[in-house]
PDB file of C-alpha atoms and ligand atoms in Angstrom:
ATOM      1  CA  UNK A1212     -77.507  66.939  73.100  1.00 89.00           C
ATOM      2  CA  UNK A1213     -76.372  69.263  75.869  1.00 91.00           C
ATOM      3  CA  UNK A1214     -73.631  69.261  78.474  1.00 89.00           C
ATOM      4  CA  UNK A1215     -73.365  71.800  81.301  1.00 87.00           C
ATOM      5  CA  UNK A1216     -76.429  73.412  79.694  1.00 90.00           C
ATOM      6  CA  UNK A1217     -74.622  73.897  76.389  1.00 94.00           C
ATOM      7  CA  UNK A1218     -75.642  72.488  72.973  1.00 96.00           C
ATOM      8  CA  UNK A1219     -72.945  70.214  71.597  1.00 98.00           C
ATOM      9  CA  UNK A1220     -71.837  70.732  67.989  1.00 98.00           C
ATOM     10  CA  UNK A1221     -68.939  68.253  67.969  1.00 98.00           C
ATOM     11  CA  UNK A1222     -66.869  66.195  70.382  1.00 98.00           C
ATOM     12  CA  UNK A1223     -63.237  65.055  70.314  1.00 98.00           C
ATOM     13  CA  UNK A1224     -61.140  62.923  72.625  1.00 98.00           C
ATOM     14  CA  UNK A1225     -60.431  65.903  74.866  1.00 98.00           C
ATOM     15  CA  UNK A1226     -62.793  68.672  73.825  1.00 98.00           C
ATOM     16  CA  UNK A1227     -66.416  69.702  73.531  1.00 98.00           C
ATOM     17  CA  UNK A1228     -67.448  72.172  70.823  1.00 98.00           C
ATOM     18  CA  UNK A1229     -70.720  73.878  71.623  1.00 98.00           C
ATOM     19  CA  UNK A1230     -72.954  76.594  70.254  1.00 98.00           C
ATOM     20  CA  UNK A1231     -72.232  80.001  71.754  1.00 98.00           C
ATOM     21  CA  UNK A1232     -75.060  81.177  73.975  1.00 98.00           C
ATOM     22  CA  UNK A1233     -76.461  84.475  75.123  1.00 98.00           C
ATOM     23  CA  UNK A1234     -74.641  84.446  78.486  1.00 97.00           C
ATOM     24  CA  UNK A1235     -71.165  83.981  76.930  1.00 98.00           C
ATOM     25  CA  UNK A1236     -70.145  87.653  77.067  1.00 98.00           C
ATOM     26  CA  UNK A1237     -67.552  87.017  79.800  1.00 98.00           C
ATOM     27  CA  UNK A1238     -66.120  84.088  77.829  1.00 98.00           C
ATOM     28  CA  UNK A1239     -65.846  86.214  74.679  1.00 98.00           C
ATOM     29  CA  UNK A1240     -64.246  89.025  76.677  1.00 98.00           C
ATOM     30  CA  UNK A1241     -61.795  86.660  78.429  1.00 97.00           C
ATOM     31  CA  UNK A1242     -60.456  85.494  75.071  1.00 97.00           C
ATOM     32  CA  UNK A1243     -60.847  88.611  72.932  1.00 97.00           C
ATOM     33  CA  UNK A1244     -59.995  91.151  75.623  1.00 97.00           C
ATOM     34  CA  UNK A1245     -56.598  89.585  76.294  1.00 97.00           C
ATOM     35  CA  UNK A1246     -53.726  91.515  74.640  1.00 96.00           C
ATOM     36  CA  UNK A1247     -51.803  88.246  74.151  1.00 96.00           C
ATOM     37  CA  UNK A1248     -54.524  86.683  72.009  1.00 95.00           C
ATOM     38  CA  UNK A1249     -54.683  89.834  69.881  1.00 93.00           C
ATOM     39  CA  UNK A1250     -51.007  90.533  69.354  1.00 93.00           C
ATOM     40  CA  UNK A1251     -51.438  90.301  65.567  1.00 92.00           C
ATOM     41  CA  UNK A1252     -54.908  91.842  65.453  1.00 88.00           C
ATOM     42  CA  UNK A1253     -54.662  95.441  64.134  1.00 84.00           C
ATOM     43  CA  UNK A1254     -57.867  96.319  66.025  1.00 88.00           C
ATOM     44  CA  UNK A1255     -56.269  95.215  69.304  1.00 92.00           C
ATOM     45  CA  UNK A1256     -58.052  93.488  72.181  1.00 97.00           C
ATOM     46  CA  UNK A1257     -61.588  94.356  73.238  1.00 97.00           C
ATOM     47  CA  UNK A1258     -61.461  97.141  75.820  1.00 97.00           C
ATOM     48  CA  UNK A1259     -65.156  97.146  76.695  1.00 97.00           C
ATOM     49  CA  UNK A1260     -67.574  94.317  77.289  1.00 98.00           C
ATOM     50  CA  UNK A1261     -69.884  96.039  74.814  1.00 98.00           C
ATOM     51  CA  UNK A1262     -67.438  95.038  72.055  1.00 98.00           C
ATOM     52  CA  UNK A1263     -67.607  91.422  73.217  1.00 98.00           C
ATOM     53  CA  UNK A1264     -71.401  91.641  73.402  1.00 98.00           C
ATOM     54  CA  UNK A1265     -71.501  92.827  69.768  1.00 98.00           C
ATOM     55  CA  UNK A1266     -69.141  90.046  68.693  1.00 98.00           C
ATOM     56  CA  UNK A1267     -71.204  87.447  70.544  1.00 98.00           C
ATOM     57  CA  UNK A1268     -74.367  88.753  68.881  1.00 98.00           C
ATOM     58  CA  UNK A1269     -72.628  88.165  65.552  1.00 98.00           C
ATOM     59  CA  UNK A1270     -71.751  84.605  66.573  1.00 98.00           C
ATOM     60  CA  UNK A1271     -75.360  83.942  67.645  1.00 98.00           C
ATOM     61  CA  UNK A1272     -76.690  85.366  64.376  1.00 98.00           C
ATOM     62  CA  UNK A1273     -74.410  83.095  62.361  1.00 97.00           C
ATOM     63  CA  UNK A1274     -75.964  80.045  63.999  1.00 98.00           C
ATOM     64  CA  UNK A1275     -79.611  81.131  63.825  1.00 98.00           C
ATOM     65  CA  UNK A1276     -79.359  82.481  60.263  1.00 98.00           C
ATOM     66  CA  UNK A1277     -76.922  80.012  58.659  1.00 98.00           C
ATOM     67  CA  UNK A1278     -77.038  76.897  60.850  1.00 98.00           C
ATOM     68  CA  UNK A1279     -73.256  77.043  61.131  1.00 98.00           C
ATOM     69  CA  UNK A1280     -70.801  79.310  62.897  1.00 98.00           C
ATOM     70  CA  UNK A1281     -67.992  79.653  65.387  1.00 98.00           C
ATOM     71  CA  UNK A1282     -68.102  77.340  68.411  1.00 98.00           C
ATOM     72  CA  UNK A1283     -67.221  77.729  72.045  1.00 98.00           C
ATOM     73  CA  UNK A1284     -64.616  75.171  73.093  1.00 98.00           C
ATOM     74  CA  UNK A1285     -64.203  73.549  76.510  1.00 98.00           C
ATOM     75  CA  UNK A1286     -62.355  70.517  77.816  1.00 98.00           C
ATOM     76  CA  UNK A1287     -64.307  67.429  78.808  1.00 97.00           C
ATOM     77  CA  UNK A1288     -62.946  67.862  82.356  1.00 97.00           C
ATOM     78  CA  UNK A1289     -64.343  71.386  82.637  1.00 96.00           C
ATOM     79  CA  UNK A1290     -67.294  71.584  80.246  1.00 95.00           C
ATOM     80  CA  UNK A1291     -68.508  74.849  81.745  1.00 94.00           C
ATOM     81  CA  UNK A1292     -65.263  76.764  81.136  1.00 96.00           C
ATOM     82  CA  UNK A1293     -64.744  78.215  77.665  1.00 97.00           C
ATOM     83  CA  UNK A1294     -61.055  77.980  76.711  1.00 98.00           C
ATOM     84  CA  UNK A1295     -61.421  79.323  73.197  1.00 98.00           C
ATOM     85  CA  UNK A1296     -63.384  79.658  69.991  1.00 98.00           C
ATOM     86  CA  UNK A1297     -63.047  77.680  66.773  1.00 98.00           C
ATOM     87  CA  UNK A1298     -65.106  77.001  63.717  1.00 98.00           C
ATOM     88  CA  UNK A1299     -66.205  78.174  60.324  1.00 98.00           C
ATOM     89  CA  UNK A1300     -68.701  80.765  59.169  1.00 98.00           C
ATOM     90  CA  UNK A1301     -69.978  81.945  55.809  1.00 98.00           C
ATOM     91  CA  UNK A1302     -67.860  84.685  54.295  1.00 97.00           C
ATOM     92  CA  UNK A1303     -67.511  86.397  50.920  1.00 96.00           C
ATOM     93  CA  UNK A1304     -63.997  86.796  49.601  1.00 94.00           C
ATOM     94  CA  UNK A1305     -63.632  88.748  46.345  1.00 91.00           C
ATOM     95  CA  UNK A1306     -67.298  87.978  45.553  1.00 94.00           C
ATOM     96  CA  UNK A1307     -66.768  84.255  46.147  1.00 95.00           C
ATOM     97  CA  UNK A1308     -68.772  82.515  48.914  1.00 97.00           C
ATOM     98  CA  UNK A1309     -66.354  80.673  51.196  1.00 97.00           C
ATOM     99  CA  UNK A1310     -66.028  79.323  54.701  1.00 98.00           C
ATOM    100  CA  UNK A1311     -63.829  81.422  56.971  1.00 98.00           C
ATOM    101  CA  UNK A1312     -61.918  79.288  59.459  1.00 98.00           C
ATOM    102  CA  UNK A1313     -61.385  80.882  62.864  1.00 98.00           C
ATOM    103  CA  UNK A1314     -59.586  79.946  66.047  1.00 98.00           C
ATOM    104  CA  UNK A1315     -58.631  81.938  69.113  1.00 98.00           C
ATOM    105  CA  UNK A1316     -57.750  80.374  72.456  1.00 98.00           C
ATOM    106  CA  UNK A1317     -56.755  81.546  75.919  1.00 97.00           C
ATOM    107  CA  UNK A1318     -52.957  81.526  76.239  1.00 97.00           C
ATOM    108  CA  UNK A1319     -53.247  78.905  79.006  1.00 97.00           C
ATOM    109  CA  UNK A1320     -54.648  76.562  76.347  1.00 98.00           C
ATOM    110  CA  UNK A1321     -51.847  77.090  73.809  1.00 97.00           C
ATOM    111  CA  UNK A1322     -49.229  74.484  72.960  1.00 97.00           C
ATOM    112  CA  UNK A1323     -51.489  71.552  73.809  1.00 98.00           C
ATOM    113  CA  UNK A1324     -52.894  70.827  70.375  1.00 98.00           C
ATOM    114  CA  UNK A1325     -56.366  71.985  71.432  1.00 98.00           C
ATOM    115  CA  UNK A1326     -56.767  74.519  68.615  1.00 98.00           C
ATOM    116  CA  UNK A1327     -55.868  71.958  65.965  1.00 98.00           C
ATOM    117  CA  UNK A1328     -58.160  69.352  67.539  1.00 98.00           C
ATOM    118  CA  UNK A1329     -61.073  71.793  67.747  1.00 98.00           C
ATOM    119  CA  UNK A1330     -60.586  73.162  64.223  1.00 98.00           C
ATOM    120  CA  UNK A1331     -60.470  69.653  62.737  1.00 98.00           C
ATOM    121  CA  UNK A1332     -63.666  68.710  64.556  1.00 98.00           C
ATOM    122  CA  UNK A1333     -65.451  71.877  63.427  1.00 98.00           C
ATOM    123  CA  UNK A1334     -64.392  71.291  59.824  1.00 98.00           C
ATOM    124  CA  UNK A1335     -65.435  67.628  59.947  1.00 98.00           C
ATOM    125  CA  UNK A1336     -68.841  68.629  61.276  1.00 98.00           C
ATOM    126  CA  UNK A1337     -69.531  71.520  58.888  1.00 98.00           C
ATOM    127  CA  UNK A1338     -67.973  70.591  55.533  1.00 98.00           C
ATOM    128  CA  UNK A1339     -70.224  67.604  54.708  1.00 98.00           C
ATOM    129  CA  UNK A1340     -73.279  69.796  55.336  1.00 98.00           C
ATOM    130  CA  UNK A1341     -72.082  72.427  52.825  1.00 97.00           C
ATOM    131  CA  UNK A1342     -70.198  70.425  50.197  1.00 95.00           C
ATOM    132  CA  UNK A1343     -68.054  72.326  47.752  1.00 94.00           C
ATOM    133  CA  UNK A1344     -67.717  75.477  49.821  1.00 97.00           C
ATOM    134  CA  UNK A1345     -63.995  76.385  49.855  1.00 97.00           C
ATOM    135  CA  UNK A1346     -62.287  76.776  53.230  1.00 98.00           C
ATOM    136  CA  UNK A1347     -60.182  79.900  53.661  1.00 98.00           C
ATOM    137  CA  UNK A1348     -58.386  81.601  56.537  1.00 98.00           C
ATOM    138  CA  UNK A1349     -57.168  85.188  56.728  1.00 97.00           C
ATOM    139  CA  UNK A1350     -53.942  85.471  58.697  1.00 97.00           C
ATOM    140  CA  UNK A1351     -51.415  88.245  59.169  1.00 95.00           C
ATOM    141  CA  UNK A1352     -48.085  87.226  57.697  1.00 93.00           C
ATOM    142  CA  UNK A1353     -46.289  87.632  61.022  1.00 93.00           C
ATOM    143  CA  UNK A1354     -48.793  85.498  62.985  1.00 96.00           C
ATOM    144  CA  UNK A1355     -46.626  82.411  62.751  1.00 97.00           C
ATOM    145  CA  UNK A1356     -48.517  80.243  65.308  1.00 97.00           C
ATOM    146  CA  UNK A1357     -51.724  80.757  63.352  1.00 98.00           C
ATOM    147  CA  UNK A1358     -50.080  80.162  59.983  1.00 97.00           C
ATOM    148  CA  UNK A1359     -48.411  77.004  61.268  1.00 98.00           C
ATOM    149  CA  UNK A1360     -51.759  75.735  62.522  1.00 98.00           C
ATOM    150  CA  UNK A1361     -53.543  76.590  59.245  1.00 98.00           C
ATOM    151  CA  UNK A1362     -50.907  74.716  57.293  1.00 97.00           C
ATOM    152  CA  UNK A1363     -51.149  71.711  59.620  1.00 98.00           C
ATOM    153  CA  UNK A1364     -54.887  71.719  58.935  1.00 98.00           C
ATOM    154  CA  UNK A1365     -54.195  71.519  55.205  1.00 98.00           C
ATOM    155  CA  UNK A1366     -54.574  75.151  54.158  1.00 98.00           C
ATOM    156  CA  UNK A1367     -51.928  76.767  51.978  1.00 97.00           C
ATOM    157  CA  UNK A1368     -51.052  80.445  51.626  1.00 96.00           C
ATOM    158  CA  UNK A1369     -51.997  82.061  48.328  1.00 95.00           C
ATOM    159  CA  UNK A1370     -49.094  81.388  45.948  1.00 94.00           C
ATOM    160  CA  UNK A1371     -49.186  84.998  44.725  1.00 94.00           C
ATOM    161  CA  UNK A1372     -49.243  86.375  48.275  1.00 93.00           C
ATOM    162  CA  UNK A1373     -52.807  87.693  47.863  1.00 94.00           C
ATOM    163  CA  UNK A1374     -54.147  89.533  50.929  1.00 95.00           C
ATOM    164  CA  UNK A1375     -57.613  90.732  51.935  1.00 93.00           C
ATOM    165  CA  UNK A1376     -58.655  94.327  52.660  1.00 90.00           C
ATOM    166  CA  UNK A1377     -56.997  94.087  56.101  1.00 91.00           C
ATOM    167  CA  UNK A1378     -53.690  92.911  54.635  1.00 92.00           C
ATOM    168  CA  UNK A1379     -54.240  89.373  55.891  1.00 95.00           C
ATOM    169  CA  UNK A1380     -52.698  86.582  53.834  1.00 97.00           C
ATOM    170  CA  UNK A1381     -55.358  84.435  52.190  1.00 97.00           C
ATOM    171  CA  UNK A1382     -54.946  80.761  53.063  1.00 98.00           C
ATOM    172  CA  UNK A1383     -57.044  78.143  51.328  1.00 97.00           C
ATOM    173  CA  UNK A1384     -57.708  74.427  51.527  1.00 96.00           C
ATOM    174  CA  UNK A1385     -56.847  73.002  48.089  1.00 92.00           C
TER     175      UNK A1385
HETATM  176  C1  COA B2116     -53.373  80.390  66.729  1.00 72.01           C
HETATM  177  C2  COA B2116     -53.487  79.591  68.021  1.00 72.01           C
HETATM  178  C3  COA B2116     -54.914  79.124  68.214  1.00 72.01           C
HETATM  179  C4  COA B2116     -52.543  78.404  67.896  1.00 72.01           C
HETATM  180  O1  COA B2116     -52.526  77.723  69.131  1.00 72.01           O
HETATM  181  P1  COA B2116     -51.476  76.553  69.386  1.00 72.01           P
HETATM  182  O2  COA B2116     -51.663  76.111  70.783  1.00 72.01           O
HETATM  183  O3  COA B2116     -50.128  76.980  68.930  1.00 72.01           O
HETATM  184  O4  COA B2116     -51.958  75.470  68.358  1.00 72.01           O
HETATM  185  P2  COA B2116     -52.287  73.972  68.666  1.00 72.01           P
HETATM  186  O5  COA B2116     -53.428  73.839  69.565  1.00 72.01           O
HETATM  187  O6  COA B2116     -52.407  73.297  67.337  1.00 72.01           O
HETATM  188  O7  COA B2116     -50.995  73.480  69.421  1.00 72.01           O
HETATM  189  C5  COA B2116     -49.927  73.064  68.653  1.00 72.01           C
HETATM  190  C6  COA B2116     -48.696  72.886  69.495  1.00 72.01           C
HETATM  191  O8  COA B2116     -48.995  72.143  70.672  1.00 72.01           O
HETATM  192  C7  COA B2116     -48.081  71.037  70.767  1.00 72.01           C
HETATM  193  N1  COA B2116     -48.805  69.901  71.375  1.00 72.01           N
HETATM  194  C8  COA B2116     -48.677  69.526  72.660  1.00 72.01           C
HETATM  195  N2  COA B2116     -49.483  68.487  72.916  1.00 72.01           N
HETATM  196  C9  COA B2116     -50.134  68.201  71.758  1.00 72.01           C
HETATM  197  C10 COA B2116     -51.102  67.215  71.405  1.00 72.01           C
HETATM  198  N3  COA B2116     -51.574  66.321  72.289  1.00 72.01           N
HETATM  199  N4  COA B2116     -51.569  67.208  70.141  1.00 72.01           N
HETATM  200  C11 COA B2116     -51.119  68.097  69.227  1.00 72.01           C
HETATM  201  N5  COA B2116     -50.203  69.048  69.508  1.00 72.01           N
HETATM  202  C12 COA B2116     -49.708  69.096  70.779  1.00 72.01           C
HETATM  203  C13 COA B2116     -47.605  70.757  69.371  1.00 72.01           C
HETATM  204  O9  COA B2116     -46.286  70.279  69.414  1.00 72.01           O
HETATM  205  C14 COA B2116     -47.715  72.085  68.688  1.00 72.01           C
HETATM  206  O10 COA B2116     -46.528  72.797  68.740  1.00 72.01           O
HETATM  207  P3  COA B2116     -45.844  73.309  67.383  1.00 72.01           P
HETATM  208  O11 COA B2116     -46.863  74.166  66.668  1.00 72.01           O
HETATM  209  O12 COA B2116     -44.670  74.098  67.867  1.00 72.01           O
HETATM  210  O13 COA B2116     -45.518  72.101  66.609  1.00 72.01           O
HETATM  211  C15 COA B2116     -53.068  80.442  69.240  1.00 72.01           C
HETATM  212  O14 COA B2116     -51.751  80.866  69.057  1.00 72.01           O
HETATM  213  C16 COA B2116     -53.962  81.640  69.441  1.00 72.01           C
HETATM  214  O15 COA B2116     -55.074  81.547  69.982  1.00 72.01           O
HETATM  215  N6  COA B2116     -53.471  82.809  69.018  1.00 72.01           N
HETATM  216  C17 COA B2116     -54.184  84.061  69.173  1.00 72.01           C
HETATM  217  C18 COA B2116     -55.367  84.171  68.282  1.00 72.01           C
HETATM  218  C19 COA B2116     -55.011  84.151  66.828  1.00 72.01           C
HETATM  219  O16 COA B2116     -54.006  84.697  66.419  1.00 72.01           O
HETATM  220  N7  COA B2116     -55.881  83.478  66.056  1.00 72.01           N
HETATM  221  C20 COA B2116     -55.712  83.388  64.635  1.00 72.01           C
HETATM  222  C21 COA B2116     -56.327  84.576  63.978  1.00 72.01           C
HETATM  223  S1  COA B2116     -55.977  84.497  62.232  1.00 72.01           S
END
């Protein structure tokens, strides 16, 4: 099913989760080029649209290769305006295949429960299709909004404080 020309992955009371599409470079740049949304990202915000193009190509590949990936998120009121990205993709963590949970929203969409609503919908859509695949999230220790959200979604930080190669705390759904 499509809305505003976009393929729907999941719907919630307020949100539409759709597959990213080839013309989403501006949407990727709007979210990932904003210093506020990358305060805890050691690589910083995208400076060039070419970086967003490369990221979008990765998102598109996830979907065509794996049948699952990060989603574009819009409100039902404005289905053509991407307010953020949320979803899971295949990842390998210490040789273990896992789902990586991701969410990043425009600051104007923070504090409204959208990220939690979108992440729950993405998990509910993907997990039954890939049963048994553990859900993890990699979050810098000082990114408290993200950690709070991960914990509200049922993920817990590694009890031994294990981090990945970028020093991000490994969170996992028990
Ligand atoms: C991480 C991020 C997505 C969290 O966004 P957020 O808006 O804080 O998270 P939510 O959408 O769950 O909103 C939750 C807040 O909205 C409030 N809220 C308002 N209306 C709400 C509603 N109808 N339903 C639920 N919560 C609501 C809640 O009280 C909650 O506040 P609290 O966390 O202080 O209790 C956001 O900070 C972000 O995009 N950060 C930059 C990117 C990033 O760091 N991503 C993670 C990389 S690891």
